[in-house]
XYZ file of C-alpha atoms in Angstrom:
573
model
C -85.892 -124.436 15.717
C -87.603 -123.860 12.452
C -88.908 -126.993 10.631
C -90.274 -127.716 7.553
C -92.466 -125.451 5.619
C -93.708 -123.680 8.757
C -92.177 -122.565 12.007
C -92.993 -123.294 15.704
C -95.256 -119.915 16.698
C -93.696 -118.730 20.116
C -94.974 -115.437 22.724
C -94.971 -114.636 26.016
C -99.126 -114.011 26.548
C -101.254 -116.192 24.637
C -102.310 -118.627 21.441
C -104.841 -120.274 19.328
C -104.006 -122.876 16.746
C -106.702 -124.506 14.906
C -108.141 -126.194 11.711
C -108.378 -123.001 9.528
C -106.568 -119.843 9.607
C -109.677 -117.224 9.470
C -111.111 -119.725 12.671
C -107.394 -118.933 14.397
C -107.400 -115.235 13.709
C -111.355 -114.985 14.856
C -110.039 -116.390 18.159
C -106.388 -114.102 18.493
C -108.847 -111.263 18.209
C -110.891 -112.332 21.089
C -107.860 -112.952 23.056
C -106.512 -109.420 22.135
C -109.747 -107.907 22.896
C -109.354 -109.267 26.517
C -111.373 -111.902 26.357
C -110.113 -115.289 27.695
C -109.423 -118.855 26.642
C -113.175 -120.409 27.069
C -114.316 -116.968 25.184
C -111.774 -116.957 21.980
C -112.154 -120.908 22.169
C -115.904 -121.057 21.771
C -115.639 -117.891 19.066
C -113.309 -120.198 16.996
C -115.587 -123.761 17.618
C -118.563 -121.501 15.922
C -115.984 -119.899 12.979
C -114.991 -123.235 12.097
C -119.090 -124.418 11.491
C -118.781 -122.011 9.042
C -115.686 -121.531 7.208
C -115.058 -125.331 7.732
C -118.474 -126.939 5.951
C -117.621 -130.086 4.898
C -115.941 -131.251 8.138
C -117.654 -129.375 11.020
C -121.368 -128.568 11.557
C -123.033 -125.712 13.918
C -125.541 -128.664 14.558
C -122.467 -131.404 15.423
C -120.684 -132.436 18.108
C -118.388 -130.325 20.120
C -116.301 -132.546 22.506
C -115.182 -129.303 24.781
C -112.029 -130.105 27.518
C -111.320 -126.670 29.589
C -108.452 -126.415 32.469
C -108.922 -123.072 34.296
C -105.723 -122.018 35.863
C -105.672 -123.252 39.259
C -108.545 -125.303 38.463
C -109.418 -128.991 37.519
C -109.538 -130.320 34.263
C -113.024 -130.893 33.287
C -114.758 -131.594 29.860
C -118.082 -131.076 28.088
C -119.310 -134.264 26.503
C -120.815 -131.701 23.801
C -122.380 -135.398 21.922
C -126.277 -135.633 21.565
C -128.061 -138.923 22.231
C -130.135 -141.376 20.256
C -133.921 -139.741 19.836
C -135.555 -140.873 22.974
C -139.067 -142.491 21.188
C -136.911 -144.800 19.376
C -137.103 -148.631 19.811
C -133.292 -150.061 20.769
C -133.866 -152.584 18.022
C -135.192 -150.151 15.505
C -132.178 -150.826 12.642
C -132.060 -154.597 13.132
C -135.684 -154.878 12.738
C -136.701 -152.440 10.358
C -133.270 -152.329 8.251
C -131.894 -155.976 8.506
C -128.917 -154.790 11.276
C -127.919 -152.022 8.294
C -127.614 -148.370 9.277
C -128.772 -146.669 5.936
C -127.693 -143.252 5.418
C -129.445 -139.914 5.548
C -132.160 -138.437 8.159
C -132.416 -141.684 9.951
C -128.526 -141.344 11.628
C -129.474 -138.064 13.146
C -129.044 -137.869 17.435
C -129.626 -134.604 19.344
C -127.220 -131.080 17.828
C -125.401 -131.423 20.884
C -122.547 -128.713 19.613
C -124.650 -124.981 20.541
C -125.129 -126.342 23.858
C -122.429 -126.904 24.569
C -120.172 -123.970 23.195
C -123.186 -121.834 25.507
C -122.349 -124.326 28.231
C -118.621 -123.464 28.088
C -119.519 -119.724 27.368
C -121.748 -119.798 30.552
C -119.789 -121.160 33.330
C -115.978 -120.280 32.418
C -116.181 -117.940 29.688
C -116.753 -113.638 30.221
C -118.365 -112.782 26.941
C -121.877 -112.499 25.364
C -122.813 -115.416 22.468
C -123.335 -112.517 20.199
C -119.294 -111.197 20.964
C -117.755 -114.540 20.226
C -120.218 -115.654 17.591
C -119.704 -112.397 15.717
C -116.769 -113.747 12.992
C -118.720 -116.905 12.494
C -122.035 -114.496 11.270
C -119.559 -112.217 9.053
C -118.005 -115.495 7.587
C -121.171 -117.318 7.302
C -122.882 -113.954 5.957
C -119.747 -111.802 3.560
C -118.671 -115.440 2.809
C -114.741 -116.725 2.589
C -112.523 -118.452 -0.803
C -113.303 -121.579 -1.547
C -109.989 -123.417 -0.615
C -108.492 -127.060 -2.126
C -109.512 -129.245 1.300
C -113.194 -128.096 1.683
C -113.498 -128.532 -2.508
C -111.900 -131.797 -2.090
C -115.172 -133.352 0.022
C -117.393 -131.280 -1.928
C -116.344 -132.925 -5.443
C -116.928 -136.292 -3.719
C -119.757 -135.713 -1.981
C -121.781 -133.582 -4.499
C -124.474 -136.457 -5.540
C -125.515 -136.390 -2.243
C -126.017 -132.617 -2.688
C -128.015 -133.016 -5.494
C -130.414 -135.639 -3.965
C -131.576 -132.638 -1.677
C -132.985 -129.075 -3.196
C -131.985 -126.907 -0.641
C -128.584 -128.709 0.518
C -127.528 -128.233 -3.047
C -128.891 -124.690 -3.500
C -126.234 -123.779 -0.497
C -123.493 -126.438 -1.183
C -123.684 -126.432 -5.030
C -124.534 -122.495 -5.827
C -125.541 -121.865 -9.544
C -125.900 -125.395 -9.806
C -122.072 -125.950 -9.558
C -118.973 -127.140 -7.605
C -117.843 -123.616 -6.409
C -114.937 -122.749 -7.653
C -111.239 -122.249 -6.144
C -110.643 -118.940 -4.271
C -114.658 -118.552 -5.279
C -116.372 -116.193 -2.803
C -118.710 -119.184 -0.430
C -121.899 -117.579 1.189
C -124.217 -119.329 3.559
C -127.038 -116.749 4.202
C -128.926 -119.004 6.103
C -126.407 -120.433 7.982
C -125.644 -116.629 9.449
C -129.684 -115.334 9.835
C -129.660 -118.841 11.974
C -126.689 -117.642 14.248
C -128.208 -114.275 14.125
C -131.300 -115.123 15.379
C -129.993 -116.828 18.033
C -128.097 -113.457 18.856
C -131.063 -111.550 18.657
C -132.348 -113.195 21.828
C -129.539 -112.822 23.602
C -129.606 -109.202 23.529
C -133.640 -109.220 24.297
C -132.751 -110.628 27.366
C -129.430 -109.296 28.275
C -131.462 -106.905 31.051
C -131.653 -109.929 33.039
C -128.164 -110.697 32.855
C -125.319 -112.588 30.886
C -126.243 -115.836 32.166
C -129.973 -115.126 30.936
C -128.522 -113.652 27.909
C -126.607 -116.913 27.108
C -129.938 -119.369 28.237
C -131.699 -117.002 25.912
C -130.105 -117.735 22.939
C -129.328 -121.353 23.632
C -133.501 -121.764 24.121
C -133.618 -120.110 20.687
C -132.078 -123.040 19.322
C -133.529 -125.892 20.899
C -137.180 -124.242 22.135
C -137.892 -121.324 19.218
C -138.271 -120.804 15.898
C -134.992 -123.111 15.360
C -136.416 -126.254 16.915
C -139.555 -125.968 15.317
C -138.148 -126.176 11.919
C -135.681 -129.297 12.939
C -138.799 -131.080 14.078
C -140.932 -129.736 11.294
C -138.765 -131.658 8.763
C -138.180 -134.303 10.674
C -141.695 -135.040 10.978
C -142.124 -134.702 7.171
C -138.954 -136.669 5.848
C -139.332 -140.048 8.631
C -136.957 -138.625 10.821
C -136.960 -139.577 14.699
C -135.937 -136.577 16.132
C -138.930 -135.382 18.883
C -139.703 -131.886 19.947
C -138.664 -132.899 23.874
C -135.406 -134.529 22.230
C -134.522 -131.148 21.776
C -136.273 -129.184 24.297
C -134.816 -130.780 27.014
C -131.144 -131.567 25.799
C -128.232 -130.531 27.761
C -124.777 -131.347 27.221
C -123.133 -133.369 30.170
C -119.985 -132.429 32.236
C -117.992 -135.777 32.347
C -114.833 -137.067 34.586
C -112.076 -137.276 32.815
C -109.906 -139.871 32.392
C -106.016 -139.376 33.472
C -102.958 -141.551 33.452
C -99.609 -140.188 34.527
C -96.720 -140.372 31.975
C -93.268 -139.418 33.146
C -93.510 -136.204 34.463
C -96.839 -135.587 33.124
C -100.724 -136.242 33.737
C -102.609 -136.731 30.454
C -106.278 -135.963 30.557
C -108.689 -137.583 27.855
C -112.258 -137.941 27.836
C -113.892 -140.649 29.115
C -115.001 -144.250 27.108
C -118.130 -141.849 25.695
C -115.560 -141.083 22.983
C -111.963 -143.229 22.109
C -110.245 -141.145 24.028
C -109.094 -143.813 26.566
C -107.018 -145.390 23.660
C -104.580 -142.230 24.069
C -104.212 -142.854 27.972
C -103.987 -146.475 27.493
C -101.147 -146.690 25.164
C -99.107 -144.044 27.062
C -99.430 -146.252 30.171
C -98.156 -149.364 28.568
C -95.914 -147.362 26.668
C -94.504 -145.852 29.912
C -94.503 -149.360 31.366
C -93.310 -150.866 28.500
C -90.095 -148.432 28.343
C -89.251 -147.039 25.108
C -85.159 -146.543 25.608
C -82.875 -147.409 22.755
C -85.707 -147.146 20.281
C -84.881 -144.989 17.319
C -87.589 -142.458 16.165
C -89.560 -143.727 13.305
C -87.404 -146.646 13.432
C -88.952 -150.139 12.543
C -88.761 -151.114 16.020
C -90.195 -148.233 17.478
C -93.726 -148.526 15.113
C -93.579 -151.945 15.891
C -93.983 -151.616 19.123
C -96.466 -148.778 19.014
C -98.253 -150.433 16.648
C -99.015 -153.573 18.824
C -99.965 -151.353 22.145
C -102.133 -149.640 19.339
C -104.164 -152.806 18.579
C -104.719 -153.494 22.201
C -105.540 -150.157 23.132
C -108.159 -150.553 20.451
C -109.501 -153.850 20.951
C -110.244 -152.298 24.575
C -112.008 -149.639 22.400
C -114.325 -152.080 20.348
C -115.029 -154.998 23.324
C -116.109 -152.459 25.962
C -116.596 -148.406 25.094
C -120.106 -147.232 25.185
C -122.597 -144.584 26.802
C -121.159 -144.784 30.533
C -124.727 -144.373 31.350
C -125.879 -147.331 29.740
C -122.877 -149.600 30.014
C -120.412 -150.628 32.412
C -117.203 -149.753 30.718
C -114.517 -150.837 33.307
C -112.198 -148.103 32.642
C -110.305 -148.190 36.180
C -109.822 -151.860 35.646
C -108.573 -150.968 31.789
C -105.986 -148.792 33.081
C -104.724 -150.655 36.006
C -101.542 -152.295 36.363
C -102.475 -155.235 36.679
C -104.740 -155.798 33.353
C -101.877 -153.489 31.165
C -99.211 -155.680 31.984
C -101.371 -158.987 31.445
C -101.949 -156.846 27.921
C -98.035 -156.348 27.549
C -96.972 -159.623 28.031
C -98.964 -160.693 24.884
C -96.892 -158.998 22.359
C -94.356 -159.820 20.953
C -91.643 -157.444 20.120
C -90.335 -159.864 17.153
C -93.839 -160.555 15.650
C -96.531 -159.068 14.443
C -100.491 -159.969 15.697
C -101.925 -160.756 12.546
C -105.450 -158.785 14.261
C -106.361 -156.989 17.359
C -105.500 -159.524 20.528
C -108.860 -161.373 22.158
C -110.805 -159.799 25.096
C -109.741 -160.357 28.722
C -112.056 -160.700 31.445
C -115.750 -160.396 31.612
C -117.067 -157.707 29.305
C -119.825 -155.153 30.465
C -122.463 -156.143 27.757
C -124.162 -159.794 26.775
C -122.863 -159.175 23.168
C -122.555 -162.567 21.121
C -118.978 -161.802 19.493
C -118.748 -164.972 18.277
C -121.867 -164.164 15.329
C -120.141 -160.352 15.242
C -119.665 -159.743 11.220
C -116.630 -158.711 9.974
C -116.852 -155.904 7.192
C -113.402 -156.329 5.157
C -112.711 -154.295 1.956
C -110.677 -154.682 -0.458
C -107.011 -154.619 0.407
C -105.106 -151.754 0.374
C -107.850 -149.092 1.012
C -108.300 -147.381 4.109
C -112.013 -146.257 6.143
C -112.769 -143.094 4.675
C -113.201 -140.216 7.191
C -115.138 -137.231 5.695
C -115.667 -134.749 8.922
C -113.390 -133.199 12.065
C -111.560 -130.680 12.635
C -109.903 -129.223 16.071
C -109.146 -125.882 17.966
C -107.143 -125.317 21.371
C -106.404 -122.479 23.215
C -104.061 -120.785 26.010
C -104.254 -117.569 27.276
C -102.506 -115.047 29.480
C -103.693 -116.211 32.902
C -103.190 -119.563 32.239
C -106.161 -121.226 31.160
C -106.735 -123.846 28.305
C -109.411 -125.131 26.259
C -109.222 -128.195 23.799
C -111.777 -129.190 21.136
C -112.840 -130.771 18.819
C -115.896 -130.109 16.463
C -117.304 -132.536 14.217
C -119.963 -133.384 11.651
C -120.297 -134.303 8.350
C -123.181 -134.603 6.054
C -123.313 -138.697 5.934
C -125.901 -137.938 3.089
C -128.655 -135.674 5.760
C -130.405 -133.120 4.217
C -130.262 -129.500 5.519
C -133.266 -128.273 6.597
C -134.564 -125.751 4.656
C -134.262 -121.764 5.955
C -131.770 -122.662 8.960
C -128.099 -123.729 6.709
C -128.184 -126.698 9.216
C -127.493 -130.172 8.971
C -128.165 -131.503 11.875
C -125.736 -133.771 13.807
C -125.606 -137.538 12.175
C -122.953 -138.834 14.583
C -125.387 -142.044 15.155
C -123.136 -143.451 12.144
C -120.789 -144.152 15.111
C -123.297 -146.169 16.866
C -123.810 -150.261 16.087
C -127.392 -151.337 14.634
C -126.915 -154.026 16.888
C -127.832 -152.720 20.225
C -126.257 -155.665 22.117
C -123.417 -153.791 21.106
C -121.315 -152.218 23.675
C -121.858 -149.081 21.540
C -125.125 -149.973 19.971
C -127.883 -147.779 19.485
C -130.938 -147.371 22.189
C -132.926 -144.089 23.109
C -131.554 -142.534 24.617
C -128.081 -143.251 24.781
C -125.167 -141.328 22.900
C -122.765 -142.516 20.277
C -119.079 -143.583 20.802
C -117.285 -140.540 19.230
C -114.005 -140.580 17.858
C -113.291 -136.899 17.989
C -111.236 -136.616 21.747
C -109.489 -133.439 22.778
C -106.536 -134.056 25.309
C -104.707 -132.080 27.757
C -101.362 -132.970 29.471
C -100.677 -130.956 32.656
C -96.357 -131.231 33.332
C -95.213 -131.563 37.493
C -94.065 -128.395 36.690
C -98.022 -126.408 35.507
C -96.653 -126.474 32.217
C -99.887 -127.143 30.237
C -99.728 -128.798 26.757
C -103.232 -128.844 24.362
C -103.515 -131.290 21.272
C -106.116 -133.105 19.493
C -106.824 -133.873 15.570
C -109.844 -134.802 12.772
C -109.739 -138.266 11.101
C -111.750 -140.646 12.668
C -109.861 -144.148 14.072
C -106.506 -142.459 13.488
C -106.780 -139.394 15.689
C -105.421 -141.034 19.074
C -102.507 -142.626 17.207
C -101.632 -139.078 15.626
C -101.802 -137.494 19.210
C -99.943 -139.959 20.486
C -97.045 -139.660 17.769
C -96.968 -135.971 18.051
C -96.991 -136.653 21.944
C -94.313 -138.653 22.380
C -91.801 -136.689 19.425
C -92.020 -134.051 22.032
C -91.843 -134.886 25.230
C -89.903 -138.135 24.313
C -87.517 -137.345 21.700
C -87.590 -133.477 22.366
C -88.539 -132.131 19.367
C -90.337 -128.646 19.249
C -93.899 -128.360 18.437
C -93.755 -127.867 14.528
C -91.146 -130.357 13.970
C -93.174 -133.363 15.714
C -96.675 -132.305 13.990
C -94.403 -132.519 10.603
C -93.126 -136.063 11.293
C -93.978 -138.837 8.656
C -97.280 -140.506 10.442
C -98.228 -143.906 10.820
C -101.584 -146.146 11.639
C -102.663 -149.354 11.946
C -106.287 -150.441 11.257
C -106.474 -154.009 12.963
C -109.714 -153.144 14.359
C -113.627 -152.546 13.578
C -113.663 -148.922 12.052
C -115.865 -146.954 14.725
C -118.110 -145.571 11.807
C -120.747 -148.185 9.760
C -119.902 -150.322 8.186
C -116.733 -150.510 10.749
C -114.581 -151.852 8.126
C -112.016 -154.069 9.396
C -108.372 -154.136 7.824
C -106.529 -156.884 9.663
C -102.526 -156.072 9.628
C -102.708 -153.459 7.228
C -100.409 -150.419 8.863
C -100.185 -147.249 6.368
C -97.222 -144.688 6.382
C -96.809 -141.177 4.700
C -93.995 -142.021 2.168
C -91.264 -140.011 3.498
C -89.500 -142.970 5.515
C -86.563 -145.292 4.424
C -87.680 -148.056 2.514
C -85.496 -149.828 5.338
C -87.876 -149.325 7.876
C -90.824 -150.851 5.898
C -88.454 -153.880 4.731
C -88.284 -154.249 8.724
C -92.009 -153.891 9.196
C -92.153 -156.673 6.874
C -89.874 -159.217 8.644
C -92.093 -158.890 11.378
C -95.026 -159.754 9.384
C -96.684 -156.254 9.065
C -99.000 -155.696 5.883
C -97.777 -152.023 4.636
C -99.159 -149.347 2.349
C -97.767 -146.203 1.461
C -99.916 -142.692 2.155
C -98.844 -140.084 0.146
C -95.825 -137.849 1.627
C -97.989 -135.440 3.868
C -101.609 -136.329 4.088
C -104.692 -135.325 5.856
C -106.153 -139.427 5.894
C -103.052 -138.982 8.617
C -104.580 -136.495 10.257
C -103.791 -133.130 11.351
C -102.500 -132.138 14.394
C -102.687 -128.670 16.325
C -101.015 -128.313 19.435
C -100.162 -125.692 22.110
C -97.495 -125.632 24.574
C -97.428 -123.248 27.867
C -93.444 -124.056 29.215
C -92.923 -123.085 32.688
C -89.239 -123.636 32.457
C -88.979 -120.424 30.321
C -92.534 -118.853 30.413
C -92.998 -119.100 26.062
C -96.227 -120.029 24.660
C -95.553 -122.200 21.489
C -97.953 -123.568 18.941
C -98.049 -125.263 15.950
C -100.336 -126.009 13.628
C -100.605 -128.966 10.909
C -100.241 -128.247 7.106
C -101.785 -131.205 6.185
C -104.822 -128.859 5.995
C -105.605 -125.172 6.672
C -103.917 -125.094 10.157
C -102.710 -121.971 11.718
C -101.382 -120.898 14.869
C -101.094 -117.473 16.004
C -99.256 -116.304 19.272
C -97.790 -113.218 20.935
């Protein structure tokens, strides 16, 4: 079925859908070159540093999630941690409990390890092959295109506090202009150094090769700059921060769903909030609900606000606190969670905790950061890439990082990751800060494996809304059957009756937001059951922007779609 401006991309061998079409095409022509899904996936994370600036950084986060046919699902945290030197109370003490923007929100570039990480244990290909269209992007340049000169209009005075950031950002002293050519020289001598020795080292093998150019990153000429300017500008990054980073293999987390097991990553990221609201979903029974229907985002809607409560009372570094996820997910606690909503009403804020929480946290003296009505948390970074290819394996990702007002440092193109936005000052917090330990991410990458090995990839940018778009586009096709173009097309919906993961964690009790394509029936009936609504505009990226990538076993076709809320492609054969 063809939907909508775009159609479903089917082919019988293999696909890539991600955030920007030159990213997508960078990967097909790994894929056609032989390589397989870890190598075209990792070749499209490092494409979309480049040719996606505003929302993804070579220094970020990569969240990676790989299933090798056959094989386990297993994911690659891909998040750095707090700088280790650091005092846990550091913001509260020296800031008043305020996180103030710039140099001091950096944590450890956690992203190049990890795409090496990938590269080195499931991947076939050298860094140089798959980092090749990233270096010709970053180095030839690519148009200027309406989403990435969006953020840069907004976020230009932050350019301009910084020489160098707005010598690359702002070139002849200027927003560049539409369809402009956009060159980041540095950015490309940076990924071409670390190229450069690879191949010195290639005589000693791939896997040398690969630990080659991952040490010139965090142990050469690369590191020495990071720490070099963060020495000079009060950062708190340290030389062994760096030198002895590496990105963690974590457990996912899985609930079963029908016929399906969904994989998320693990209470290190909001990823749990997708397998949480399936469960109760699945528990809950959705029959008789129309799509879209009043009742039907009332209902997700409330699951959503538990789910997400859950999120804010007890996610953190699994290493440093003691989440609880099996009891989260069991039975037991999901029902106690179900039988507190009501499907007439709804919660005017997210429900209360139940049962002891892993952290002494006083959440009675917690602030509450509430703007003005009718405004939504703005969410400035993210984008996502996933990949099947012809044997069968998948990868799922989701790169991240925006500039949150960090400088680059001068020579390298880099800004390096300042995901510790996502942390609390307060490190009480179940996600507070501490040395050591890592932020709670929003950006998730899923996986659902079918009974069947059908094998369906998703994820999304856009902060808190990201598990309630995957869950949407989830459940329009694998509960109301709708092909993979048609359900990323669907009017969205979010709610925001929680703490906003990013500072300040803005807090928008009741308020639930809508693209503007639905009856105004449906938001009368929102009403009545005491929902606070605002309209989105018809097709929006603040609802995020869904790629997804569907291996069916029942006829062998490889579909993808790909959102056109922003540069999205999808390419198949």
């Amino acid at each position: 079925m063809i939907y909508g401006p775009r159609p479903t991309v089917t082919g019988n061998i293999h696909a890539v859908s991600s955030g920007h079409y030159l990213a997508t095409a960078a990967g097909y022509s790994i894929l056609e070159a032989g390589g397989n899904a870890v190598d075209a996936g990792v070749c499209v994370g490092l494409a979309l540093g480049v040719v996606h600036p505003h929302d993804v950084k070579i220094a970020g986060v990569a969240p990676i999630m790989i299933k090798m046919a056959g094989g386990d699902v297993v994911t690659i945290a891909g998040l750095g941690h707090w700088p280790r030197n650091m005092s846990a109370d550091f913001f509260m003490k020296a800031h008043g409990g305020k996180m103030p923007r710039g140099i001091l929100r950096t944590v450890v570039p956690a992203a190049p390890d990890a795409w090496i990480t990938a590269l080195r244990d499931y991947g076939t290909m050298t860094f140089g092959e798959v980092a090749a269209a990233a270096i010709e992007y970053a180095s030839k340049g690519f148009p200027a295109y309406s989403h990435m000169l969006a953020h840069f209009t907004e976020e230009q005075e932050d350019y301009r506090k910084f020489e160098y950031t707005a010598s690359v950002y702002l070139p002849n002293g200027r927003l560049p202009r539409p369809n402009e050519r956009f060159v980041q020289t540095d950015l490309a001598a940076t990924l071409q150094y670390m190229v450069d020795q690879e191949k010195a080292s290639l005589g000693n093998g791939r896997e040398a090769g690969l630990e080659a150019a991952r040490g010139a990153f965090y142990k050469g000429d690369i590191a020495d700059k990071i720490i070099r300017f963060h020495q000079e500008n009060g950062g708190l990054l340290g030389r062994e921060d760096l030198a002895n980073f590496h990105s963690k293999y974590e457990r996912p987390v899985s609930v079963r769903w029908k016929n399906h097991t969904v994989y998320t990553c693990g209470p290190w990221c909001q990823g749990p909030v997708l397998a949480q609201a399936l469960k109760m979903l699945d528990r809950m029974g959705l029959n008789g609900l129309g799509h879209n229907s009043a009742e039907y985002i009332h209902v997700l809607v409330e699951v959503l606000k538990a789910a997400f409560a859950d999120r804010e009372y007890r996610y953190g570094d699994p290493d440093h606190v003691e989440v609880g996820i099996e009891e989260m997910l069991s039975d037991d606690y999901l029902d106690q969670r179900i039988a507190a909503i009501d499907l007439t009403k709804a919660a005017p804020d997210m429900p209360a905790p139940l049962g002891p929480l892993p952290n002494d946290h006083d959440w009675s003296k917690t602030k509450k950061s509430t703007p003005e009505r009718g405004k939504t948390p703005e969410a400035k970074d993210t984008t996502y890439l996933c990949v099947i290819d012809k044997w069968g394996n998948a990868l799922s990702a989701t790169p991240s990082d925006g500039i949150e007002a960090c400088p680059m440092v001068p020579g390298t193109g880099l800004v390096i990751s300042p995901r510790g936005v996502q942390s609390r000052p307060d490190p009480t917090h179940p996600s507070g800060v501490g040395p050591g330990r890592r932020p709670r991410l929003t950006p998730n990458p899923a996986i659902s494996v079918l009974d069947d090995g059908s094998i369906f990839t998703f994820g999304t940018p856009e902060l808190d809304v990201q598990t309630q778009a995957m869950l949407q586009v989830f459940l329009n096709v694998f509960n109301f059957g709708m092909d993979i173009q048609e359900a990323i097309e669907m009017p969205r919906f979010a709610t925001f009756s929680f703490p906003a993961t990013s500072y300040p964690n803005d807090h928008l009790s009741n308020q639930v937001w809508i693209e503007d394509r639905l009856p105004q029936y449906v938001l009368d009936g929102l009403g009545q059951r005491g929902h606070e609504t605002y309209k989105w505009p018809r097709f929006t990226r603040k609802a995020s922007a869904v790629d997804a990538i569907f291996l069916d076993r029942t006829t062998n076709f490889i579909r993808a779609g790909a959102d056109c809320r922003e540069p999205s492609y999808a390419i198949a054969r």
